[in-house]
Structure formats: C-alpha cells, structure tokens
Coordinates of C-alpha atoms (C1' of nucleotides) in Angstrom, one line a residue:
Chain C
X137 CA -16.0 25.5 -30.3
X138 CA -14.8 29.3 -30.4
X139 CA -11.7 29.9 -31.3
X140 CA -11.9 33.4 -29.4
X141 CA -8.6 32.7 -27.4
X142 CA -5.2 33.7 -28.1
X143 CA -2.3 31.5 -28.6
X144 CA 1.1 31.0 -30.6
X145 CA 0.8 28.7 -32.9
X146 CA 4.8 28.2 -33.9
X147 CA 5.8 26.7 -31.0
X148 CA 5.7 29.3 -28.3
X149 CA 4.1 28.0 -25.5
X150 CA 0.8 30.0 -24.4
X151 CA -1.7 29.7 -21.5
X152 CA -4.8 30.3 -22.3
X153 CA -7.4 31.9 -20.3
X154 CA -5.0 33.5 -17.4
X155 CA -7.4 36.1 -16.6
X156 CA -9.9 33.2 -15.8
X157 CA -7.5 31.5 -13.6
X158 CA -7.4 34.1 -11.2
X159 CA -11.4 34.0 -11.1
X160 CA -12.7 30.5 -11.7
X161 CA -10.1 27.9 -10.1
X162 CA -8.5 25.9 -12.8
X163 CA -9.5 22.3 -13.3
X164 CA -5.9 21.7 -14.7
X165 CA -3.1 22.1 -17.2
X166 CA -3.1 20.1 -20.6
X167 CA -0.6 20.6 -23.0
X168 CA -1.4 20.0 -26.5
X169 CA 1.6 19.1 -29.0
X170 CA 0.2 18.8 -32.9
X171 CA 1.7 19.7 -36.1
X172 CA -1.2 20.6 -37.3
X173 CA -1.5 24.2 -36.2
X174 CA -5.5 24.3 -36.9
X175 CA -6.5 21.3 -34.2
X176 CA -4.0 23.1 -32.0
X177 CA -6.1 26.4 -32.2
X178 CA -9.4 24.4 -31.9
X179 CA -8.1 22.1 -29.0
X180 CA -6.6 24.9 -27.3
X181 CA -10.2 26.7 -27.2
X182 CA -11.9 23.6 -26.8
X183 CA -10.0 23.0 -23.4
X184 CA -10.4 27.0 -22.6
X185 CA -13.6 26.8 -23.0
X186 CA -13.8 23.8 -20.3
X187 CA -12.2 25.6 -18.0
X188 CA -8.4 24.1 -18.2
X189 CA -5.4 26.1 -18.6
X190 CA -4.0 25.1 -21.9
X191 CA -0.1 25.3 -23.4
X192 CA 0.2 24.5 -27.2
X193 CA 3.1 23.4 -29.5
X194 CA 4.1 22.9 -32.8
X195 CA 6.2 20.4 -32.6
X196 CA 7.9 17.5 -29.5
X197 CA 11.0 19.5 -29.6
X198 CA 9.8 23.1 -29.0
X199 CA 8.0 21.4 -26.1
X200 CA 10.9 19.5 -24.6
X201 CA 13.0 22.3 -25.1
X202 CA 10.3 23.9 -23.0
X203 CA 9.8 21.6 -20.2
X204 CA 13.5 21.2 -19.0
X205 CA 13.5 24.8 -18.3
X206 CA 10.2 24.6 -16.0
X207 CA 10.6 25.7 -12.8
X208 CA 9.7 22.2 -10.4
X209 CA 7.4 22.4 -7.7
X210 CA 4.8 22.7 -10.1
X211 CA 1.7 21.1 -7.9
X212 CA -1.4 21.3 -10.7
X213 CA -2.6 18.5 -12.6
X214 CA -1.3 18.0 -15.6
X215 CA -1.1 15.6 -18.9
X216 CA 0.3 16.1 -22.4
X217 CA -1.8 15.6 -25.5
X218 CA 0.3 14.8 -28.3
X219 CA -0.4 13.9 -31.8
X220 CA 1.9 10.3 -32.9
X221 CA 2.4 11.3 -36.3
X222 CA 4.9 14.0 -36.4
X223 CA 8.3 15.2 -38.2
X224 CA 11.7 14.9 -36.3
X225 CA 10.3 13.6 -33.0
X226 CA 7.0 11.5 -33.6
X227 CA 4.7 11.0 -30.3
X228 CA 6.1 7.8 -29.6
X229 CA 9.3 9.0 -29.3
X230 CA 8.3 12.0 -27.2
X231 CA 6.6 9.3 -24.8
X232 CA 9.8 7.4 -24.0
X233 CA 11.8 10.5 -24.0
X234 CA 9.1 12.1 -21.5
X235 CA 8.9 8.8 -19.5
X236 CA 12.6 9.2 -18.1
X237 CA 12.2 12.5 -17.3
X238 CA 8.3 13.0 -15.7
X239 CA 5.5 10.7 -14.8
X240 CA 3.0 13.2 -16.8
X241 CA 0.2 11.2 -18.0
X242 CA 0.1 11.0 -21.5
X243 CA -2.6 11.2 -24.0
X244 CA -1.6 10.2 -27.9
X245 CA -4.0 10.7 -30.9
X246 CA -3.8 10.1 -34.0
X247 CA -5.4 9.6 -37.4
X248 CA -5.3 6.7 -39.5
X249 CA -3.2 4.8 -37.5
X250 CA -3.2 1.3 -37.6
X251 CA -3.5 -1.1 -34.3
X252 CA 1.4 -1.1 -33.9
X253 CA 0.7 2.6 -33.2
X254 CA -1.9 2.3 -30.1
X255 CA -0.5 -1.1 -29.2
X256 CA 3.1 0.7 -28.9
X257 CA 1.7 3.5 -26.9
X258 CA -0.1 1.6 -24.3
X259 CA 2.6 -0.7 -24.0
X260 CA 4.5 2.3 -23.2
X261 CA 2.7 3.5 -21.1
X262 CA 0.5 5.9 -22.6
X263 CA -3.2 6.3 -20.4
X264 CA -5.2 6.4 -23.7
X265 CA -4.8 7.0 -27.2
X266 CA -7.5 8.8 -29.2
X267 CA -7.9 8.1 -33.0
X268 CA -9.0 11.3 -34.8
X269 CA -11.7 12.9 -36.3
X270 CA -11.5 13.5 -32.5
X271 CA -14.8 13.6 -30.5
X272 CA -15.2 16.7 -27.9
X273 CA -16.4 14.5 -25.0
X274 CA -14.1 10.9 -25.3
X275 CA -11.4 13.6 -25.5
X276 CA -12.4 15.8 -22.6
X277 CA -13.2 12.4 -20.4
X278 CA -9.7 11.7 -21.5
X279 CA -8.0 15.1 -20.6
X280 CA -10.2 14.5 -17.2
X281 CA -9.6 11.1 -16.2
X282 CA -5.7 11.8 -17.2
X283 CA -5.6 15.1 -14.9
X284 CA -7.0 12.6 -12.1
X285 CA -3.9 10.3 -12.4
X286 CA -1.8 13.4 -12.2
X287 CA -3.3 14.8 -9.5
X288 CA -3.2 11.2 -7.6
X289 CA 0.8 10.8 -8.5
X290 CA 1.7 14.4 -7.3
X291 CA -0.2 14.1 -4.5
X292 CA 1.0 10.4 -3.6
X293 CA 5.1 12.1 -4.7
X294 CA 4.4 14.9 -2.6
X295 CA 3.9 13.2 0.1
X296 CA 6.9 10.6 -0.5
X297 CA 8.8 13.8 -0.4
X298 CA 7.5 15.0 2.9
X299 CA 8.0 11.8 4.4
X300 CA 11.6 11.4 3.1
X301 CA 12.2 15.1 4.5
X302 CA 11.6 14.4 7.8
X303 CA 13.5 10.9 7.9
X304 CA 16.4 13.0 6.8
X305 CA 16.0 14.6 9.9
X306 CA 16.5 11.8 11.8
X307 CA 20.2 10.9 13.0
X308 CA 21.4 7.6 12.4
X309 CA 20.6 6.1 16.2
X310 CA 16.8 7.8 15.6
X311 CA 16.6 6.1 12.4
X312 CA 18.2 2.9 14.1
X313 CA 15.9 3.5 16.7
X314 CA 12.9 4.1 14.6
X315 CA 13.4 1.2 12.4
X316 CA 13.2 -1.3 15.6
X317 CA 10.2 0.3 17.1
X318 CA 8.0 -0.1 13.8
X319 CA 9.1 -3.6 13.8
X320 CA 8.1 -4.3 17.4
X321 CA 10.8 -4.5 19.4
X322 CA 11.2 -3.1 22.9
X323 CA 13.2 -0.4 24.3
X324 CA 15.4 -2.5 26.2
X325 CA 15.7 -5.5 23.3
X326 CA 17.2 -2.1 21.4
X327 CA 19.2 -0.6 24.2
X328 CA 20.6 -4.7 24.0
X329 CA 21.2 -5.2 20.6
X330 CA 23.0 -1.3 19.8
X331 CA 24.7 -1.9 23.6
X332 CA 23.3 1.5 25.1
X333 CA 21.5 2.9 27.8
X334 CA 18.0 1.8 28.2
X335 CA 17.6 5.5 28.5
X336 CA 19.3 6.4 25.3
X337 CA 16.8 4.4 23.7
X338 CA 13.8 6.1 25.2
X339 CA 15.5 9.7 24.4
X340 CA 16.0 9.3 20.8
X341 CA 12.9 7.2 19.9
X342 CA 10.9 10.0 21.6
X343 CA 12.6 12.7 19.6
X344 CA 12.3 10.0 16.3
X345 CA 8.4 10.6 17.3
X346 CA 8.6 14.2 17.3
X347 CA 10.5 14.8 13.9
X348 CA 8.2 12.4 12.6
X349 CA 5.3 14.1 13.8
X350 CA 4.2 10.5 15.2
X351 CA 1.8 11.4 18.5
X352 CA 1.3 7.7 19.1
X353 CA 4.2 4.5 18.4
X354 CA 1.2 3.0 16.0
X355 CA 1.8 6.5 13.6
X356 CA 5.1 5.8 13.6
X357 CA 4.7 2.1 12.2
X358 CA 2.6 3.4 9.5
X359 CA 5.1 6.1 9.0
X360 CA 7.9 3.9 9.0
X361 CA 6.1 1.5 6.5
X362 CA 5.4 4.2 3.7
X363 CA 9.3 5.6 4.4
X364 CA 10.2 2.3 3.3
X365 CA 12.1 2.1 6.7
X366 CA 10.6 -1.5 7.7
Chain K
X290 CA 7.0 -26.5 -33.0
X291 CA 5.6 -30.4 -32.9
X292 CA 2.4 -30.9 -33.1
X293 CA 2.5 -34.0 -30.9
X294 CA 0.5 -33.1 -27.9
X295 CA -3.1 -34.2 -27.5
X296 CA -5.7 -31.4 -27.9
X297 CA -9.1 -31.2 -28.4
X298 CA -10.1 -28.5 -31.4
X299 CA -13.9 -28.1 -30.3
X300 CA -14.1 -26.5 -27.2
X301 CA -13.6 -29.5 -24.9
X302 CA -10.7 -28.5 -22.9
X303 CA -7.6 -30.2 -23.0
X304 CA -4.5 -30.4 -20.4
X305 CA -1.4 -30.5 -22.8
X306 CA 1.4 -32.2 -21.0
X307 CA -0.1 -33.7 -18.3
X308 CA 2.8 -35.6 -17.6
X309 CA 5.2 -33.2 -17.8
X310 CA 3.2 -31.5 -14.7
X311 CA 4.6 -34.0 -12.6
X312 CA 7.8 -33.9 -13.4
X313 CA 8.8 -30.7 -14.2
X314 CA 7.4 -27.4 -12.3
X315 CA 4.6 -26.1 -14.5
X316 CA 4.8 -22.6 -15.4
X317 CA 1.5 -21.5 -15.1
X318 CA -1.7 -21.7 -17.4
X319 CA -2.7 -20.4 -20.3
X320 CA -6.4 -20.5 -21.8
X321 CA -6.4 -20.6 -25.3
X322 CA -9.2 -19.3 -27.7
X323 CA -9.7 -19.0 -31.4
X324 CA -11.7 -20.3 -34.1
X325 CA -8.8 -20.7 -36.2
X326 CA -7.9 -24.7 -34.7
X327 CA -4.6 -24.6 -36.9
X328 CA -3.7 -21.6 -34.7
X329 CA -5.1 -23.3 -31.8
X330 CA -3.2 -26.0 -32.4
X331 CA 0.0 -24.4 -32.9
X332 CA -0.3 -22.3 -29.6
X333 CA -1.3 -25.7 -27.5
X334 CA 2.5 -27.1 -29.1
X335 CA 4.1 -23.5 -28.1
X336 CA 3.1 -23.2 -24.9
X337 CA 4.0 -26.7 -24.1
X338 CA 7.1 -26.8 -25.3
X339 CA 7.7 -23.9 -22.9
X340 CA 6.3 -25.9 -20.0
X341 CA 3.2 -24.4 -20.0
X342 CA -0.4 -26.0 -19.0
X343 CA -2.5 -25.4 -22.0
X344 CA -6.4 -25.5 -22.4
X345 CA -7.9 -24.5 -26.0
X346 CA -11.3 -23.7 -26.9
X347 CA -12.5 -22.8 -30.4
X348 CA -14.9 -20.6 -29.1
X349 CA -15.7 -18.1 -26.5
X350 CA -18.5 -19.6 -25.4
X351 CA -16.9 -22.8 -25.1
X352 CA -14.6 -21.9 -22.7
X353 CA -17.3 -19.4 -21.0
X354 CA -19.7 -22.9 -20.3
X355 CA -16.6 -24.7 -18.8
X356 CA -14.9 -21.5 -16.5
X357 CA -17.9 -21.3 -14.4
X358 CA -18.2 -24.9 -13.7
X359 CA -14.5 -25.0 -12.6
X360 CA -14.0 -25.4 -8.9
X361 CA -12.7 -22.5 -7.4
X362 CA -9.1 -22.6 -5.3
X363 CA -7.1 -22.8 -8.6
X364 CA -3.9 -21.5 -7.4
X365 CA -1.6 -21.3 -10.4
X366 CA -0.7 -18.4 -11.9
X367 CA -3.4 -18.3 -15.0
X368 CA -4.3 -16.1 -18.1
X369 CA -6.6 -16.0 -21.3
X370 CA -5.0 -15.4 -25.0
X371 CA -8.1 -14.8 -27.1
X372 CA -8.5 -13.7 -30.5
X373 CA -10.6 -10.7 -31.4
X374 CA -12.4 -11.8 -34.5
X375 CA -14.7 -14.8 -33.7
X376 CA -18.3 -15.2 -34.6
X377 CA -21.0 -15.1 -31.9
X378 CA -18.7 -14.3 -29.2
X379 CA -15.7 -12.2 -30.3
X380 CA -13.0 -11.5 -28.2
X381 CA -13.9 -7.6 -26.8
X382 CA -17.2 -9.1 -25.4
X383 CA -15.5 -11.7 -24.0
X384 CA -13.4 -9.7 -22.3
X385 CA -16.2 -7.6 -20.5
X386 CA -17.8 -10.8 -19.8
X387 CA -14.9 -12.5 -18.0
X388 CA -14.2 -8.7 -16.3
X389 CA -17.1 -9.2 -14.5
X390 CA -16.4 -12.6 -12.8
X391 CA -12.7 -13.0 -13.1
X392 CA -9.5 -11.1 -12.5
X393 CA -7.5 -13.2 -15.0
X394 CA -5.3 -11.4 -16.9
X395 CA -6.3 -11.5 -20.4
X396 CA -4.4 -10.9 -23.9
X397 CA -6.1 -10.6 -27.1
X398 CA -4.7 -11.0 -30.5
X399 CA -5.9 -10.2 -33.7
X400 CA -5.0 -10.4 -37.4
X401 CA -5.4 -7.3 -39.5
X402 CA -8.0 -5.2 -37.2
X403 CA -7.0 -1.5 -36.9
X404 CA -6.3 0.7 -33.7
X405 CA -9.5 1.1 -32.3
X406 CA -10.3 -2.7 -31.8
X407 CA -6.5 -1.8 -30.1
X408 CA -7.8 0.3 -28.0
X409 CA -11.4 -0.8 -27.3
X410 CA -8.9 -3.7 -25.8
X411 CA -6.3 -1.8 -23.9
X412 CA -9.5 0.5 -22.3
X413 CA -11.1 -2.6 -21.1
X414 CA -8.1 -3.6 -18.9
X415 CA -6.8 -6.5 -22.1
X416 CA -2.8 -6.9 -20.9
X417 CA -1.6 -6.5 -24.1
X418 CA -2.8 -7.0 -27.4
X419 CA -1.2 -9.2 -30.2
X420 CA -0.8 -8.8 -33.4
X421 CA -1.3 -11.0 -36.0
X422 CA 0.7 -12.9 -37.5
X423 CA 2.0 -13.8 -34.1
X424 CA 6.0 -13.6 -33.2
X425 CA 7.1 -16.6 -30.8
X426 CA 9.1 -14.7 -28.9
X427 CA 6.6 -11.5 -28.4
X428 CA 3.7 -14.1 -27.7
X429 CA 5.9 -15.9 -25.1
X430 CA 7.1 -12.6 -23.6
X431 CA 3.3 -11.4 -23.5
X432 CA 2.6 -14.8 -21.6
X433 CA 5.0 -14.4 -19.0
X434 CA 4.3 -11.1 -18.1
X435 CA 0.0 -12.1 -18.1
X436 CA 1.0 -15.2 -15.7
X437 CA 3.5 -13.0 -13.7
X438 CA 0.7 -10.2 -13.0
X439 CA -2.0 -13.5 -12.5
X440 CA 0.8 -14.7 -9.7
X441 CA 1.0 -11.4 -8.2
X442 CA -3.0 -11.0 -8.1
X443 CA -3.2 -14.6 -6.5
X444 CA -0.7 -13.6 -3.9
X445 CA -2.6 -10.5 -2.9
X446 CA -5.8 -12.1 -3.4
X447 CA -4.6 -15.2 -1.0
X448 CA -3.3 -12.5 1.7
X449 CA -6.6 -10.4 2.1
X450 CA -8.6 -13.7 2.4
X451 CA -6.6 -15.1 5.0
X452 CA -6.9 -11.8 6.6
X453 CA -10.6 -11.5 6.1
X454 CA -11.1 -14.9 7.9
X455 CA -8.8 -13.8 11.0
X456 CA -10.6 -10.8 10.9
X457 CA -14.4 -12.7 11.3
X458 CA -13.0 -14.2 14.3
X459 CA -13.2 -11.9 16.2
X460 CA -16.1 -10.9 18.1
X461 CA -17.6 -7.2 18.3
X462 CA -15.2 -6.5 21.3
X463 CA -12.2 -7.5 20.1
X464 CA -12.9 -5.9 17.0
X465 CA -13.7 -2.4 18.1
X466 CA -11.0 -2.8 20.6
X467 CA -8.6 -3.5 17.5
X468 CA -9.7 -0.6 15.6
X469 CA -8.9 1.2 18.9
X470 CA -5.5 -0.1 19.6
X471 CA -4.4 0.5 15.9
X472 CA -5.5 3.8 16.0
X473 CA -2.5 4.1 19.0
X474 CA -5.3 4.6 21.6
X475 CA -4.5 3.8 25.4
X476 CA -6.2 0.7 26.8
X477 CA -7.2 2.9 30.0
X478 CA -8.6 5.2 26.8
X479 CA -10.6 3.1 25.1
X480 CA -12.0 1.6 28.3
X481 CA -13.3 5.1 29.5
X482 CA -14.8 5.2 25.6
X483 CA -16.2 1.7 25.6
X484 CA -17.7 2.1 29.6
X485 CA -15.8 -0.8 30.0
X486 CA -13.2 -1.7 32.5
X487 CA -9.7 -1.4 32.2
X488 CA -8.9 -5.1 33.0
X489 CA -11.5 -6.0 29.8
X490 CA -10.3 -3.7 27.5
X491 CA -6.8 -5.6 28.1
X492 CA -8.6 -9.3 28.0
X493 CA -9.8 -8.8 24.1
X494 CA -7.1 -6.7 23.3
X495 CA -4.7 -9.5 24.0
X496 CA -7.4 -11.9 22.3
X497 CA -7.6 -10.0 19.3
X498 CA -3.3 -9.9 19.1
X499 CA -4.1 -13.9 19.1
X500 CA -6.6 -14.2 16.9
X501 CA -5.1 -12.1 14.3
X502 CA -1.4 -13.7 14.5
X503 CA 0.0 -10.3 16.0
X504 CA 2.8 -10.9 18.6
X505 CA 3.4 -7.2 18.9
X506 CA 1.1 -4.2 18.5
X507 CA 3.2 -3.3 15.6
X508 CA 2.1 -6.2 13.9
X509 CA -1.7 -5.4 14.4
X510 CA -1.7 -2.1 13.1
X511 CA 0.0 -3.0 9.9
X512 CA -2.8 -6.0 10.0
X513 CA -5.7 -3.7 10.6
X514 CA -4.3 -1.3 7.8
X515 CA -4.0 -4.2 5.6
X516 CA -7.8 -5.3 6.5
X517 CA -9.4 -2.1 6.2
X518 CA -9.8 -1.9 10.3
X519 CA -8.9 1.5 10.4
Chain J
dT179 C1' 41.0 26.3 19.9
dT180 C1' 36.6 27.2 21.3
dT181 C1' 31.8 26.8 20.4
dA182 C1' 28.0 24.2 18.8
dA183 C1' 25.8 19.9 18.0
dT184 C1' 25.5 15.0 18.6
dT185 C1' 25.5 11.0 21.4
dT186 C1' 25.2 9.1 25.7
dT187 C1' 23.9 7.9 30.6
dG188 C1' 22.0 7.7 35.5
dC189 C1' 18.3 8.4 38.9
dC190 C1' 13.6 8.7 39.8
dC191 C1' 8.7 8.8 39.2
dT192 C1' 4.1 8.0 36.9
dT193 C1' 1.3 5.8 33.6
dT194 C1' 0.5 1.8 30.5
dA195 C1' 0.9 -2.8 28.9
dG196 C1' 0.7 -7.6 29.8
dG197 C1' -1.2 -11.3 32.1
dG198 C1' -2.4 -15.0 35.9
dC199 C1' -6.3 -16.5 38.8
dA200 C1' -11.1 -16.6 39.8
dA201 C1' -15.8 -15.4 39.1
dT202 C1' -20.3 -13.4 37.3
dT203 C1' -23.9 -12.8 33.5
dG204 C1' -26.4 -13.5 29.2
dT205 C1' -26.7 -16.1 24.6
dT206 C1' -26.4 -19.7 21.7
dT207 C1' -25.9 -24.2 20.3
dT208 C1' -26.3 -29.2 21.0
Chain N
dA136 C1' -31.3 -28.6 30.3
dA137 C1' -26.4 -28.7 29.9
dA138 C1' -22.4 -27.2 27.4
dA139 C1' -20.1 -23.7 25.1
dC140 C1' -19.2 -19.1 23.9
dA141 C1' -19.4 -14.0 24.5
dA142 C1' -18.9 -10.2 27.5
dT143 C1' -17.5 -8.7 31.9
dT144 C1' -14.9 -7.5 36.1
dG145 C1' -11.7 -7.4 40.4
dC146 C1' -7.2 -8.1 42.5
dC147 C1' -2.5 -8.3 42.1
dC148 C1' 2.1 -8.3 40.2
dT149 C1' 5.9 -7.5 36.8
dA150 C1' 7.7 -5.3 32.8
dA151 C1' 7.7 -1.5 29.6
dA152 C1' 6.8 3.2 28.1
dG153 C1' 7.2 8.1 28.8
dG154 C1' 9.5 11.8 30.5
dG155 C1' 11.8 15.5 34.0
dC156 C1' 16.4 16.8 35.6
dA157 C1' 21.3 16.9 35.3
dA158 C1' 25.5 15.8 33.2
dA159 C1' 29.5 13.3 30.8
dA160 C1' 31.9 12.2 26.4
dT161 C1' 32.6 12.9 21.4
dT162 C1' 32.6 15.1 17.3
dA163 C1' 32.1 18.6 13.9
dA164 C1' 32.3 23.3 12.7
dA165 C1' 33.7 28.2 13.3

DNA sequence: TTTAATTTTGCCCTTTAGGGCAATTGTTTT
DNA sequence: AAAACAATTGCCCTAAAGGGCAAAATTAAA
C-alpha cells in the first residue's frame, strides 16, 4: 500500500484521488472514520489505490458535523467505514445516530473486540464488521459488496422519488381515478360509485396515464402497485 | 422454570407439551441443540412455559439424521437455536449445512467465543447470535423474532407455490398469451404476433384469466409479475 | 374582479374486450 | 379405437375503452 496520496488527518474531510475521478470513473465513495490517524492514511491509499474516492476522519463527530451539511442529491455509492472503539462517540453510537438520519451502509471494525461488540452492530444493522489486523481483500470485498447495497437503495429511493413525483401531479379525481383502474374496475363502475360522467371518468384516467407516463392500463397497475396507491 | 416436561437428552426428538397443542394455539417451533443436556433441558422447560413446541437434540448430527426424514408440508412457523461449540458438528457448520436445504431461521448461541465466531455467524445469514450465559427475556425475544421471519418466509413460500401450480396449468398458448396480455398488449396485437386469429387469442386469454384466479386483467398482471411471467 | 386552472359533461365514432355457439384438426391417454 | 385434451377458427352481438370536439360550472389565484 502507498501512502502517496494526500489527506487531512485531523478531521478535515479529504477526497482522495480527484484528478482520477475525472479520468477513470469512480467505483464509489467510502468514508473512513478511525482515531487512529496511521490506518486512516493507509486505508485512505489503500481505497485510492482501488480506484474509490475516499473521505477520512478523525473522529464520529467531525464526520457528523460534516454530513449534515452535505448538499443531497448525492447519487454515488457510498458506505462509512468506522472504527467501534473511539472517544466521545464510539462506532456504535455513530451507527444509531447515522441510522435515523441515512440508510448508508455501514462497515464497523475493530480490534480486540469481544463477540457484545459485533453482536450489537449487526443487530443494528451494521452490513459487516471487520476485526483488525485488517486484511486488504475481506476489507475491499467489504467496501465492495457495501457500495452495492448503496447503489441498490439509491437507486431503488430514487426511483420511489420519481414515482411519488409524478402521483403528486395527479389531482385528487386522477388519483381517485387511478386507484380504481389498478384495482380493476371499469370506467362506468367508477363514473357510478364517484356519481360522474362516464366521460369524466375516461378524461381523467387518460390524463392519470399520461402524468404517469403509463402507455398501456397494465403499466399503470404496476405503477400503482410500487406508489403504494393499491 | 420447571423441569416437568418430558424430553429426551440424546438426540431423539421430543414434542414438549403435546397436550397443550391442543388446547392452546401453539406458538410456533423451536429446535433445540446443545451438548450441554442441563441447558437443553432448561430451554425445553422455557420454551414451553411460553407455549412453545420444543424438540432438543444433543447434537447436530442428531437433529441433521431426523430433519431430512421429516415429511415435508410443516406449516408452523419454525426455527433452530444451536450452540456454537459442540464436538463433531459445531454449530457454524451446521449452519451452512442446514443453508443449503432449509430456509429456517436459525440462532446460534455461544458461551465465551469472541467476535469472529460472531461474525462468521451473522455472515452466514445466523438471525442473531446469543450470548452465553443466556438472558430469558433476550432468548425469548430472539425466538419470536426467528419464528416471526420463519412465518413470514412460509407465507411467501406458500404464495409462489400456489402460483407456480396455477401457472403449470396452463398450456403454451395461454401462457404466451399471458405474458402478452400483462405486458398491456392488444388481443388484435398479439394475434397478428402469434399468426393466430383474433377470436383465439381471446379464447386462451379468457382461459388463462380462469386458470390463474384473475377476474380482471388487473389481477393477471400483478399475478404474472408475481410469477416471474413477465 | 378578472384571469387561470380545475372539474365536469354531452355527443359521436372507432377500436377492443368479452363471450356464446358450433366446428375442425392433431395429440395424448385410457 | 375411443375418449379427452390442446390448438384453432368463424360468425355474431354487447359492453367497454379511447378519444376528438365543444362547452358549462367551480374554484383558486392575480
């Protein structure tokens, strides 16, 4: 592992290898929270060197301090690796802190730990939790297989998000409208049961279609079903 | 905790509270396995207190001869508690071993074993993992939440075979014609696709509604999603 | 208050969906 | 060989879906 990179080791958050970024494309963003300022340098060029853009603290406060000020939308894989045994905020705490804020997958390591620690982390949540001396490659499958949940959950939120955008497009009598439609029913059982025009019913559910971007009644039943409006 | 109910200690199995099953709604199962029969013991009288069916083994293997002979259909919400340390068998290889043929949730437990028997555990897919000396109310807790996952597996498990049978049903028609009419395709559509006439196309279409319990096409797509049709 | 947007409806026309009735081929099973 | 099942089609008829054109009635916003 070189340790040719550059990065703050006090807390100062640092990506490493931004030149690279714009040449190779990233495989993902992993930041690395120890106390122990020498792993951070050798993790920190260890991921570098495997092509992932890296961010390093000293401590679970300068990070969280950090990561409320993030600007959102931020659509690249990501996962914290944090060290459990810490001053002020241990790992453990930074998990359940972290998990009401962000859905980050999160890696915990730690020395010589005994079974409580991992059992509490896993419990919590955590995706793995690596006991150190650390090995290069159970770490980088790790970092890997922890960038592929978070991949998987941004891409499964960012579609949630798109979805929920264009049902809050709808107006009520489309949403009405497209509610009954994925559950079966026909245009005039609807026109019935909301006591309007049979041709009401066929405007809006067409323009339901259309904001939905449903070509065909069956997309909107899928649609529908993923909207949560079944 | 009594120690009044029947059990064997050498890895026959043993139904603790038999009687109670017919009077009171059973909880669910629990598969009990240590050498430590004192332990064993103790468990059996937990878990039956709670109104819990209990088998115990003394051994991995012991319970590993009797699960394969057991006839399948067992519909009650099921899991394993296994210790860790056992000779031949211990309880990390029996958890790869029942991976492999079972989707019963499994807990392990262990005495004084540090993280990485932990997290050997949690990396194989173990529920949880419990710690030595063992806390009533953690152990019960750990139980519920194994035969509450074990329920949720049957349901699912239940669904898709139902579905699966439906599915064979149908003939090659009907099912290509399914696929069709799930994707939203026209009946005058897939009949030009199929070189088929129109009136056949709308023959197995309808057949296929019937076959598969769909009253509406609504319902089909949702069952052809759900069956892998599409 | 006046404009803009939402909700609503009627008339009319074409295409699809759904289905009854009757019948023709192959295949498979008993 | 006869029965049973799969695959097929034609004719005909009703109901439902989709949509153009024009226009009230309401409501919210400028």
């Amino acid at each position: 592992m070189s340790k040719g990179a550059a990065h703050s080791l006090y807390g100062n958050p640092v990506t490493v290898g931004e030149v690279k970024v714009a040449k190779r494309s990233i495989r993902g963003r992993v930041v690395v929270i120890d106390d122990d300022v020498e792993i951070l340098a050798a993790l920190a060029a260890l991921l570098a060197l495997e092509n992932y853009s890296c961010e390093t603290y000293a401590s679970a406060l300068a990070y969280l301090e950090v990561h409320g000020k993030q600007y959102p939308g931020n659509f690249v894989p990501s996962c914290v690796l944090c060290d459990v045994k810490m001053p002020e905020v241990d790992g453990l705490e930074l998990q359940s802190r972290l998990s009401a804020l962000d859905d980050t997958p999160l890696l915990l390591m730690s020395g010589v730990s005994g079974a409580p620690e991992a059992v509490s982390a896993f419990r919590a949540g955590a995706l793995d939790f690596l006991i150190k001396p650390l090995d290069a490659d159970i770490l980088l499958n790790a970092v890997l297989k922890a960038l592929a949940v978070s991949a998987e959950r941004q891409r499964l939120k960012e579609r949630k998000l798109n979805l929920a955008g264009r049902i809050a497009t709808l107006t009520k009598r489309e949403l009405e409208i497209a509610r009954k439609v994925a559950l079966g029913q026909t245009n005039p059982s609807i026109a019935q049961e909301l006591g309007i025009a049979l041709r009401t019913v066929k405007l809006y559910r067409q323009r339901a279609m259309e904001k939905m971007g449903a070509k065909v009644t069956a997309d909107l039943v899928r649609l529908a079903d993923e909207g949560g409006l079944s």
